[in-house]
CSV table of C-alpha atoms and ligand atoms in Angstrom, one decimal:
chain,number,residue,atom,x,y,z
A,407,MET,CA,-130.9,-64.6,-63.6
A,408,ASN,CA,-127.9,-66.6,-64.0
A,409,VAL,CA,-124.9,-64.5,-65.4
A,410,ASP,CA,-121.0,-65.4,-65.8
A,411,ILE,CA,-119.5,-62.6,-63.8
A,412,LYS,CA,-121.1,-60.3,-61.1
A,413,ILE,CA,-118.4,-57.3,-60.1
A,414,ILE,CA,-119.5,-55.9,-56.6
A,415,ASN,CA,-118.0,-53.5,-54.6
A,416,ILE,CA,-117.0,-50.8,-57.3
A,417,GLY,CA,-116.0,-47.6,-55.5
A,418,HIS,CA,-116.3,-45.5,-58.5
A,419,LEU,CA,-116.7,-46.5,-62.2
A,420,TYR,CA,-115.7,-43.9,-65.0
A,421,THR,CA,-116.8,-44.4,-68.7
A,422,PRO,CA,-116.6,-41.8,-71.8
A,423,LYS,CA,-119.8,-40.7,-73.1
A,424,LYS,CA,-120.8,-40.4,-76.6
A,425,PRO,CA,-120.6,-38.5,-79.0
A,426,ALA,CA,-116.8,-38.8,-79.4
A,427,LYS,CA,-115.0,-35.7,-79.1
A,428,SER,CA,-117.3,-34.2,-76.7
A,429,TYR,CA,-114.8,-35.2,-73.9
A,430,GLN,CA,-117.7,-36.5,-71.4
A,431,VAL,CA,-117.0,-38.8,-68.9
A,432,ASP,CA,-119.5,-40.2,-66.4
A,433,THR,CA,-118.8,-41.3,-63.0
A,434,LEU,CA,-121.0,-43.9,-61.2
A,435,THR,CA,-120.5,-44.4,-57.5
A,436,ASN,CA,-121.4,-47.7,-55.6
A,437,VAL,CA,-122.5,-49.8,-58.7
A,438,GLU,CA,-122.4,-53.5,-59.6
A,439,ILE,CA,-121.2,-54.8,-63.0
A,440,ALA,CA,-123.1,-58.2,-64.3
A,441,ILE,CA,-121.6,-59.8,-67.4
A,442,ASN,CA,-122.8,-62.7,-69.8
A,443,ASN,CA,-121.4,-64.1,-72.5
A,444,GLY,CA,-118.8,-61.4,-72.9
A,445,LYS,CA,-120.9,-58.5,-72.3
A,446,ILE,CA,-122.2,-56.0,-70.1
A,447,ILE,CA,-125.7,-57.0,-69.5
A,448,ALA,CA,-126.0,-54.4,-66.4
A,449,ILE,CA,-124.7,-52.1,-64.2
A,450,GLU,CA,-126.7,-50.8,-61.4
A,451,SER,CA,-126.5,-49.9,-57.5
A,452,ALA,CA,-127.7,-53.5,-56.5
A,453,LEU,CA,-127.6,-56.7,-58.7
A,454,ASP,CA,-129.3,-59.3,-55.9
A,455,THR,CA,-131.5,-60.6,-58.6
A,456,TYR,CA,-128.3,-61.9,-60.3
A,457,GLU,CA,-126.7,-65.3,-59.7
A,458,ALA,CA,-123.2,-65.6,-60.9
A,459,LYS,CA,-120.8,-68.4,-61.5
A,460,THR,CA,-117.8,-65.7,-60.2
A,461,THR,CA,-118.3,-63.0,-58.4
A,462,ILE,CA,-115.4,-60.2,-58.4
A,463,ASP,CA,-115.0,-58.1,-55.2
A,464,ALA,CA,-113.5,-54.7,-56.8
A,465,LEU,CA,-112.9,-53.6,-52.8
A,466,GLY,CA,-113.8,-50.1,-53.4
A,467,LYS,CA,-111.5,-49.5,-56.2
A,468,VAL,CA,-112.0,-47.9,-59.4
A,469,VAL,CA,-113.4,-49.6,-62.7
A,470,LEU,CA,-112.5,-48.0,-66.0
A,471,PRO,CA,-113.1,-49.3,-69.7
A,472,GLY,CA,-109.7,-51.6,-71.0
A,473,PHE,CA,-107.2,-49.3,-72.8
A,474,ILE,CA,-106.8,-49.2,-76.4
A,475,ASP,CA,-103.2,-48.3,-77.7
A,476,GLY,CA,-104.0,-46.8,-81.2
A,477,HIS,CA,-100.4,-47.1,-82.3
A,478,THR,CA,-98.0,-50.1,-82.0
A,479,HIS,CA,-94.9,-51.4,-83.6
A,480,LEU,CA,-95.6,-54.8,-82.1
A,481,VAL,CA,-93.7,-57.2,-84.3
A,482,HIS,CA,-90.4,-56.9,-84.7
A,483,GLY,CA,-86.9,-59.2,-84.7
A,484,GLY,CA,-84.2,-58.1,-81.9
A,485,SER,CA,-83.9,-55.0,-79.7
A,486,ARG,CA,-81.2,-52.0,-80.0
A,487,GLU,CA,-79.6,-52.0,-76.7
A,488,ASN,CA,-76.5,-52.0,-78.3
A,489,GLU,CA,-76.8,-48.4,-79.6
A,490,PHE,CA,-78.2,-47.2,-76.2
A,491,ASP,CA,-74.9,-46.2,-75.5
A,492,LEU,CA,-74.3,-44.2,-78.6
A,493,LYS,CA,-77.3,-42.5,-77.8
A,494,LEU,CA,-76.4,-41.7,-74.2
A,495,ASN,CA,-73.3,-40.4,-75.4
A,496,GLY,CA,-75.2,-37.8,-77.9
A,497,VAL,CA,-74.3,-39.7,-81.3
A,498,PRO,CA,-77.4,-38.4,-83.8
A,499,TYR,CA,-79.6,-41.0,-84.9
A,500,MET,CA,-78.1,-40.7,-88.6
A,501,ASP,CA,-75.1,-41.0,-87.9
A,502,ILE,CA,-76.1,-44.5,-85.6
A,503,LEU,CA,-78.1,-45.2,-88.9
A,504,LYS,CA,-75.1,-44.9,-91.5
A,505,GLN,CA,-73.3,-47.3,-89.3
A,506,GLY,CA,-76.4,-50.0,-90.5
A,507,GLY,CA,-78.1,-49.1,-87.0
A,508,GLY,CA,-81.1,-47.9,-86.2
A,509,ILE,CA,-84.5,-48.9,-88.5
A,510,LEU,CA,-81.9,-50.9,-90.6
A,511,SER,CA,-80.7,-53.3,-87.9
A,512,THR,CA,-84.6,-53.7,-87.0
A,513,VAL,CA,-85.1,-54.5,-90.4
A,514,ALA,CA,-82.3,-57.1,-90.7
A,515,ALA,CA,-83.1,-58.8,-87.4
A,516,THR,CA,-87.3,-58.8,-88.9
A,517,LYS,CA,-85.9,-60.4,-92.1
A,518,ASN,CA,-83.9,-63.3,-90.5
A,519,ALA,CA,-86.5,-63.8,-87.8
A,520,SER,CA,-88.5,-67.1,-87.9
A,521,VAL,CA,-92.3,-66.8,-87.6
A,522,GLU,CA,-91.9,-68.6,-84.2
A,523,SER,CA,-89.8,-66.1,-82.6
A,524,LEU,CA,-91.8,-63.2,-83.8
A,525,LEU,CA,-94.7,-64.9,-82.0
A,526,THR,CA,-92.6,-65.4,-79.2
A,527,GLN,CA,-91.5,-61.9,-78.9
A,528,ALA,CA,-94.5,-60.1,-79.6
A,529,ASN,CA,-96.7,-62.3,-77.1
A,530,LYS,CA,-94.3,-61.1,-74.3
A,531,SER,CA,-95.1,-57.6,-75.0
A,532,LEU,CA,-98.7,-58.2,-75.3
A,533,ASP,CA,-99.0,-60.0,-71.7
A,534,HIS,CA,-97.0,-56.5,-70.8
A,535,MET,CA,-99.8,-54.7,-72.3
A,536,LEU,CA,-102.0,-56.9,-70.7
A,537,ARG,CA,-101.1,-56.3,-67.3
A,538,PHE,CA,-101.0,-52.6,-67.8
A,539,GLY,CA,-104.9,-52.8,-68.9
A,540,VAL,CA,-104.5,-52.8,-72.5
A,541,THR,CA,-107.2,-54.9,-74.3
A,542,THR,CA,-106.8,-53.9,-77.7
A,543,ILE,CA,-104.4,-52.7,-80.0
A,544,GLU,CA,-103.3,-51.3,-83.3
A,545,ALA,CA,-100.3,-52.8,-84.7
A,546,LYS,CA,-98.1,-52.2,-88.1
A,547,SER,CA,-95.6,-53.8,-89.8
A,548,GLY,CA,-92.9,-51.9,-91.6
A,549,TYR,CA,-90.0,-53.9,-90.3
A,550,GLY,CA,-89.7,-55.5,-93.6
A,551,LEU,CA,-89.9,-53.1,-96.5
A,552,ASP,CA,-90.1,-56.1,-98.8
A,553,THR,CA,-93.1,-58.3,-99.8
A,554,ASP,CA,-92.3,-61.5,-97.7
A,555,THR,CA,-91.2,-59.6,-94.6
A,556,GLU,CA,-94.1,-57.1,-94.1
A,557,ARG,CA,-96.5,-60.3,-95.1
A,558,LYS,CA,-94.8,-62.4,-92.3
A,559,GLN,CA,-95.2,-59.6,-89.6
A,560,LEU,CA,-98.9,-59.1,-90.5
A,561,GLU,CA,-99.6,-62.8,-90.2
A,562,VAL,CA,-97.6,-63.0,-87.1
A,563,ASN,CA,-100.1,-60.0,-86.0
A,564,HIS,CA,-103.4,-62.1,-87.3
A,565,LEU,CA,-101.9,-65.1,-85.0
A,566,LEU,CA,-101.9,-63.3,-82.1
A,567,ASN,CA,-104.9,-61.8,-82.7
A,568,GLU,CA,-106.6,-65.2,-82.8
A,569,HIS,CA,-104.5,-66.6,-79.6
A,570,HIS,CA,-103.9,-63.8,-77.4
A,571,PRO,CA,-106.6,-61.9,-75.4
A,572,ILE,CA,-105.8,-58.4,-76.6
A,573,ASP,CA,-107.4,-57.6,-80.1
A,574,ILE,CA,-105.1,-56.9,-82.7
A,575,HIS,CA,-106.2,-54.1,-85.5
A,576,SER,CA,-103.2,-54.5,-88.3
A,577,THR,CA,-102.1,-51.9,-90.6
A,578,TYR,CA,-99.7,-52.4,-93.5
A,579,LEU,CA,-96.9,-49.9,-93.4
A,580,LYS,CA,-94.2,-51.0,-96.0
A,581,ALA,CA,-93.7,-47.5,-96.6
A,582,HIS,CA,-91.8,-47.2,-93.5
A,583,ALA,CA,-88.2,-46.2,-94.8
A,584,LEU,CA,-86.9,-46.5,-98.1
A,585,PRO,CA,-84.9,-49.4,-98.8
A,586,LYS,CA,-81.0,-48.8,-99.8
A,587,ALA,CA,-81.6,-50.5,-102.9
A,588,PHE,CA,-84.4,-48.1,-103.9
A,589,LYS,CA,-82.4,-44.7,-103.2
A,590,ASP,CA,-82.5,-43.7,-106.5
A,591,SER,CA,-85.9,-44.8,-107.6
A,592,LYS,CA,-88.5,-44.0,-104.9
A,593,ASP,CA,-91.0,-44.0,-107.3
A,594,GLU,CA,-90.8,-47.4,-107.8
A,595,PHE,CA,-90.3,-48.5,-104.1
A,596,ILE,CA,-93.9,-46.9,-104.0
A,597,ASP,CA,-95.0,-49.0,-106.9
A,598,SER,CA,-94.2,-52.2,-105.2
A,599,VAL,CA,-96.1,-50.8,-101.9
A,600,LEU,CA,-99.4,-50.4,-103.8
A,601,ASP,CA,-98.8,-53.4,-105.7
A,602,ASP,CA,-98.7,-55.3,-102.6
A,603,MET,CA,-101.4,-53.5,-101.1
A,604,GLU,CA,-103.8,-55.4,-103.5
A,605,GLN,CA,-102.9,-59.1,-101.9
A,606,ILE,CA,-102.7,-57.9,-98.5
A,607,LYS,CA,-106.3,-56.8,-98.8
A,608,GLU,CA,-107.5,-60.1,-100.5
A,609,ASP,CA,-106.1,-62.3,-97.8
A,610,LYS,CA,-107.7,-60.1,-95.3
A,611,LEU,CA,-103.7,-59.5,-93.5
A,612,ALA,CA,-104.3,-55.5,-92.8
A,613,GLN,CA,-107.7,-53.3,-92.3
A,614,SER,CA,-105.3,-49.9,-92.5
A,615,VAL,CA,-102.7,-48.7,-94.2
A,616,ASP,CA,-99.7,-46.1,-93.3
A,617,ILE,CA,-96.9,-44.2,-94.3
A,618,PHE,CA,-94.4,-42.2,-92.6
A,619,CYS,CA,-94.4,-38.7,-94.6
A,620,GLU,CA,-91.1,-37.1,-93.6
A,621,ASP,CA,-88.8,-34.9,-94.7
A,622,GLY,CA,-86.2,-37.0,-96.3
A,623,VAL,CA,-88.1,-40.3,-96.2
A,624,PHE,CA,-91.5,-40.0,-98.2
A,625,ASP,CA,-93.3,-36.9,-99.4
A,626,GLU,CA,-96.6,-35.3,-100.3
A,627,LYS,CA,-96.7,-36.9,-103.4
A,628,ASP,CA,-95.8,-40.7,-102.1
A,629,THR,CA,-98.5,-40.0,-99.3
A,630,GLN,CA,-101.2,-39.2,-102.1
A,631,ARG,CA,-100.4,-42.4,-104.1
A,632,VAL,CA,-100.9,-44.3,-101.0
A,633,CYS,CA,-103.9,-42.9,-99.7
A,634,GLU,CA,-105.5,-43.1,-103.2
A,635,LYS,CA,-104.7,-46.9,-103.4
A,636,ALA,CA,-106.0,-47.5,-99.9
A,637,GLN,CA,-109.0,-45.8,-100.8
A,638,THR,CA,-109.9,-47.7,-103.8
A,639,LEU,CA,-109.3,-51.1,-102.1
A,640,GLY,CA,-111.5,-50.0,-99.2
A,641,LEU,CA,-108.8,-50.0,-96.7
A,642,SER,CA,-108.5,-47.3,-94.0
A,643,LEU,CA,-105.7,-44.8,-93.7
A,644,ARG,CA,-103.3,-44.2,-90.5
A,645,ILE,CA,-100.7,-42.0,-91.1
A,646,HIS,CA,-97.2,-40.9,-89.5
A,647,THR,CA,-97.1,-37.2,-90.3
A,648,ASP,CA,-95.3,-33.9,-88.6
A,649,GLU,CA,-93.2,-35.8,-86.4
A,650,ILE,CA,-90.1,-33.8,-87.4
A,651,LYS,CA,-91.4,-31.4,-90.1
A,652,PRO,CA,-94.7,-30.5,-91.5
A,653,ILE,CA,-94.5,-31.2,-95.1
A,654,GLY,CA,-98.0,-31.9,-96.0
A,655,GLY,CA,-98.8,-35.1,-95.0
A,656,THR,CA,-101.6,-34.0,-92.8
A,657,LYS,CA,-103.5,-32.0,-95.3
A,658,VAL,CA,-103.3,-35.1,-97.9
A,659,ALA,CA,-104.4,-37.6,-94.9
A,660,LEU,CA,-107.3,-35.5,-94.1
A,661,GLU,CA,-108.3,-35.1,-97.7
A,662,TYR,CA,-108.4,-38.5,-98.0
A,663,GLU,CA,-110.3,-39.1,-94.8
A,664,ALA,CA,-107.7,-40.9,-92.7
A,665,LYS,CA,-109.1,-42.4,-89.8
A,666,SER,CA,-106.0,-41.3,-87.7
A,667,ILE,CA,-103.0,-39.0,-88.3
A,668,ASP,CA,-100.3,-39.6,-85.6
A,669,HIS,CA,-97.0,-38.0,-83.9
A,670,LEU,CA,-98.2,-34.3,-84.9
A,671,ILE,CA,-95.2,-32.5,-82.6
A,672,MET,CA,-95.3,-30.1,-85.7
A,673,ILE,CA,-98.7,-29.6,-86.8
A,674,SER,CA,-99.7,-26.0,-88.0
A,675,ASP,CA,-102.7,-24.1,-86.3
A,676,ASP,CA,-104.2,-24.3,-90.1
A,677,ASP,CA,-103.7,-27.9,-90.2
A,678,ILE,CA,-105.5,-27.9,-86.5
A,679,ALA,CA,-108.3,-25.8,-88.0
A,680,LEU,CA,-108.8,-28.5,-90.7
A,681,ALA,CA,-108.8,-31.6,-88.2
A,682,LYS,CA,-111.1,-30.1,-85.8
A,683,GLU,CA,-114.0,-30.3,-88.4
A,684,THR,CA,-113.2,-34.0,-89.0
A,685,MET,CA,-113.5,-37.3,-86.8
A,686,THR,CA,-110.0,-38.3,-87.5
A,687,LEU,CA,-108.2,-39.3,-84.7
A,688,CYS,CA,-105.1,-36.8,-83.9
A,689,ASN,CA,-103.2,-39.6,-82.0
A,690,VAL,CA,-100.1,-37.9,-80.1
A,691,LEU,CA,-97.3,-40.4,-78.8
A,692,PRO,CA,-95.6,-38.5,-75.7
A,693,SER,CA,-93.5,-41.5,-74.8
A,694,THR,CA,-91.5,-41.0,-78.1
A,695,SER,CA,-91.3,-37.3,-77.1
A,696,PHE,CA,-89.8,-38.5,-73.9
A,697,TYR,CA,-87.6,-40.9,-75.5
A,698,LEU,CA,-85.9,-38.8,-77.8
A,699,ASN,CA,-85.6,-35.9,-75.7
A,700,LYS,CA,-88.0,-34.0,-78.3
A,701,PRO,CA,-90.5,-31.6,-77.9
A,702,TYR,CA,-94.3,-32.9,-77.1
A,703,ALA,CA,-97.3,-32.5,-79.5
A,704,PRO,CA,-99.7,-29.6,-79.0
A,705,ALA,CA,-102.3,-31.7,-77.8
A,706,ARG,CA,-103.8,-29.1,-75.4
A,707,LYS,CA,-104.3,-26.6,-78.4
A,708,MET,CA,-106.1,-29.6,-80.3
A,709,VAL,CA,-108.1,-30.4,-77.5
A,710,ASP,CA,-109.3,-27.1,-77.0
A,711,ALA,CA,-109.8,-26.5,-80.9
A,712,GLY,CA,-112.3,-29.2,-80.6
A,713,CYS,CA,-110.1,-32.0,-82.3
A,714,MET,CA,-110.5,-36.1,-81.2
A,715,VAL,CA,-106.9,-36.2,-79.5
A,716,GLY,CA,-106.1,-40.0,-78.9
A,717,VAL,CA,-102.8,-40.8,-77.1
A,718,SER,CA,-100.8,-43.9,-77.6
A,719,SER,CA,-97.6,-45.7,-77.0
A,720,ASP,CA,-95.9,-46.2,-80.4
A,721,TYR,CA,-94.4,-49.1,-78.7
A,722,ASN,CA,-91.1,-49.9,-81.0
A,723,PRO,CA,-87.7,-51.1,-80.7
A,724,GLY,CA,-86.2,-47.7,-81.6
A,725,SER,CA,-87.8,-44.5,-80.2
A,726,THR,CA,-90.1,-46.0,-77.8
A,727,PRO,CA,-89.2,-49.5,-76.6
A,728,SER,CA,-92.1,-49.5,-73.9
A,729,GLU,CA,-95.3,-50.9,-73.8
A,730,ASN,CA,-96.6,-49.2,-71.3
A,731,LEU,CA,-99.4,-47.0,-72.3
A,732,GLN,CA,-100.0,-45.6,-68.5
A,733,PHE,CA,-96.8,-44.0,-68.7
A,734,SER,CA,-97.9,-42.3,-72.0
A,735,MET,CA,-101.1,-41.3,-70.4
A,736,HIS,CA,-99.1,-39.7,-67.4
A,737,LEU,CA,-97.1,-37.6,-69.9
A,738,ALA,CA,-100.0,-36.7,-71.6
A,739,ALA,CA,-101.2,-35.1,-68.4
A,740,LEU,CA,-97.7,-33.7,-67.0
A,741,LYS,CA,-96.1,-32.4,-70.3
A,742,MET,CA,-99.0,-31.9,-72.6
A,743,GLY,CA,-101.6,-30.4,-69.7
A,744,LEU,CA,-104.5,-32.8,-70.6
A,745,THR,CA,-107.2,-33.7,-67.8
A,746,PRO,CA,-107.5,-37.0,-66.6
A,747,GLU,CA,-111.0,-37.0,-68.2
A,748,GLU,CA,-109.2,-35.9,-71.7
A,749,ILE,CA,-106.8,-38.7,-71.3
A,750,LEU,CA,-109.5,-41.4,-70.2
A,751,CYS,CA,-111.4,-40.8,-73.6
A,752,ALA,CA,-108.1,-40.4,-75.7
A,753,VAL,CA,-107.2,-44.0,-74.8
A,754,THR,CA,-110.6,-45.6,-75.0
A,755,LEU,CA,-113.5,-44.0,-76.8
A,756,HIS,CA,-111.5,-41.9,-79.3
A,757,PRO,CA,-109.2,-44.5,-80.6
A,758,ALA,CA,-112.4,-47.2,-80.4
A,759,THR,CA,-114.1,-44.7,-82.9
A,760,SER,CA,-110.9,-44.4,-84.9
A,761,LEU,CA,-110.9,-48.1,-85.5
A,762,GLY,CA,-114.4,-48.4,-86.0
A,763,ILE,CA,-115.1,-50.7,-83.1
A,764,ASP,CA,-116.9,-48.0,-81.0
A,765,ASP,CA,-120.4,-49.6,-81.0
A,766,HIS,CA,-118.8,-52.3,-78.6
A,767,VAL,CA,-115.6,-51.4,-77.2
A,768,GLY,CA,-114.5,-48.0,-75.7
A,769,MET,CA,-116.7,-47.2,-73.1
A,770,LEU,CA,-119.0,-49.2,-70.2
A,771,ASP,CA,-122.4,-49.4,-71.1
A,772,VAL,CA,-124.9,-52.2,-71.5
A,773,GLY,CA,-124.6,-54.1,-74.4
A,774,TYR,CA,-120.9,-53.2,-74.9
A,775,ASP,CA,-118.3,-55.9,-74.5
A,776,ALA,CA,-117.0,-56.4,-71.1
A,777,ASP,CA,-113.4,-55.4,-71.7
A,778,LEU,CA,-112.7,-53.7,-68.7
A,779,ILE,CA,-110.1,-52.8,-65.8
A,780,ILE,CA,-109.9,-52.5,-62.1
A,781,CYS,CA,-107.4,-50.2,-60.8
A,782,ASP,CA,-106.4,-49.7,-57.0
A,783,VAL,CA,-107.0,-46.2,-56.7
A,784,PRO,CA,-109.5,-44.0,-55.0
A,785,ASN,CA,-110.5,-41.9,-58.1
A,786,LEU,CA,-109.5,-41.0,-61.6
A,787,ALA,CA,-107.5,-38.0,-60.4
A,788,TYR,CA,-105.2,-40.4,-58.3
A,789,PHE,CA,-104.9,-42.4,-61.1
A,790,PHE,CA,-102.4,-40.0,-62.9
A,791,TYR,CA,-101.4,-38.4,-60.1
A,792,HIS,CA,-99.3,-41.0,-58.8
A,793,TYR,CA,-97.3,-42.1,-61.4
A,794,GLY,CA,-94.4,-44.5,-62.6
A,795,ILE,CA,-96.3,-47.7,-61.1
A,796,ASN,CA,-99.2,-50.0,-62.7
A,797,HIS,CA,-102.4,-49.4,-61.1
A,798,VAL,CA,-104.2,-52.2,-62.9
A,799,THR,CA,-104.5,-55.2,-60.7
A,800,ASP,CA,-107.5,-56.8,-62.7
A,801,VAL,CA,-108.4,-57.4,-66.7
A,802,ILE,CA,-111.5,-58.6,-67.9
A,803,LYS,CA,-111.4,-59.2,-71.9
A,804,HIS,CA,-114.6,-60.4,-73.8
A,805,GLY,CA,-115.7,-60.8,-70.5
A,806,LYS,CA,-113.4,-63.4,-69.1
A,807,GLN,CA,-111.1,-62.6,-66.2
A,808,VAL,CA,-107.5,-62.5,-67.7
A,809,VAL,CA,-105.4,-60.7,-65.2
A,810,LYS,CA,-106.3,-61.2,-61.2
A,811,LYS,CA,-104.4,-59.5,-58.8
A,812,SER,CA,-101.7,-58.4,-61.1
A,813,GLN,CA,-101.1,-62.1,-62.2
A,814,LEU,CA,-101.8,-63.0,-65.6
A,815,ILE,CA,-103.9,-65.8,-66.2
A,816,LYS,CA,-102.8,-68.3,-68.6
A,817,GLU,CA,-105.3,-70.3,-70.8
A,818,GLU,CA,-104.4,-73.3,-73.3
A,819,ASN,CA,-105.6,-70.6,-76.3
A,820,HIS,CA,-103.7,-67.8,-74.7
A,821,VAL,CA,-99.8,-68.9,-74.4
A,822,ILE,CA,-98.4,-69.0,-77.8
A,823,ASN,CA,-94.4,-69.5,-76.4
B,130,ZN,ZN1,-94.7,-45.3,-85.5
């Protein structure tokens, strides 16, 4: 039989097994993979009857499913290295914010940025992600806080999804921060969040809705209003909650069957007990804790309780300016005490389940998308033991090789800038 690609000489192939949340990982040794029309059509010990246009020799290395980064703030204007000095000198974030810095400076830069410059900047980030083995991401708006800029961010997501090999799930996050103009009229701002949601749904600009539910920003009631509206419109929910202080956001999110609750540094035992009964992704973001010198979310406790834990980068210009999901994975092992197998599930099958794509992405099996990576490690434990470098040498997305020997293969339809 003729196929597009055959991968031979795979030392070990690791893949999560369904059901999600069982944390089971299969290890296959000395196998070959046949890929045709973007799909995996065979994983067997010898595929001699398959004639391939391209044969990739894995040289005895490890093959894993492509990683899924389930929480990013991909599209934004500017960067904040000018605040780095202040941060290192211990100036509190709230003081930086008062001087017009922090999220406010990113909002201003994003408002002023052209679509072209946003595309160029985000495309570069996607290239970094791809080299680190990420083949699908979730990306939020949230640096406009007004109708036009929020839509501009989502439109950039849409264009990138069409042109870059990485698949992008878009989330509408106008309720990321309260604009100064609405300082004394928060309800009116939430009204505008709800009003814009209808058109966004109609224009298919986002599949999910998010709100930053934290003390002094948006509260339980605001979260409830956003969840209610999103549910009515058939948009799924992914909620920022319990990062700084638990104020009830997690309970509300779970009541509305959110697909994901994110951060969870301060999640209570009661809320863990509620979350374990659901298929909501408990998405922890350890790179943010690292960058802000904050405690780490109790991921070990959540896995032990039976929650579906995810690990994501939270890539953003303020609290985690890094696209490197592998670093988050290392922190999940070293600082949160998760095992390599648990973390593999947390960056593949679990986020795929929460994004509703687990019927074709998130594991390696016949009939699944050929989204996979080759890592220059002898086994899965080594991937986590040897930290701080990029282990990924080759990336196949939708059955096409997009990274070869650590170099991006750029096709016409890939490069935007
Ligand atoms: Zn975030």
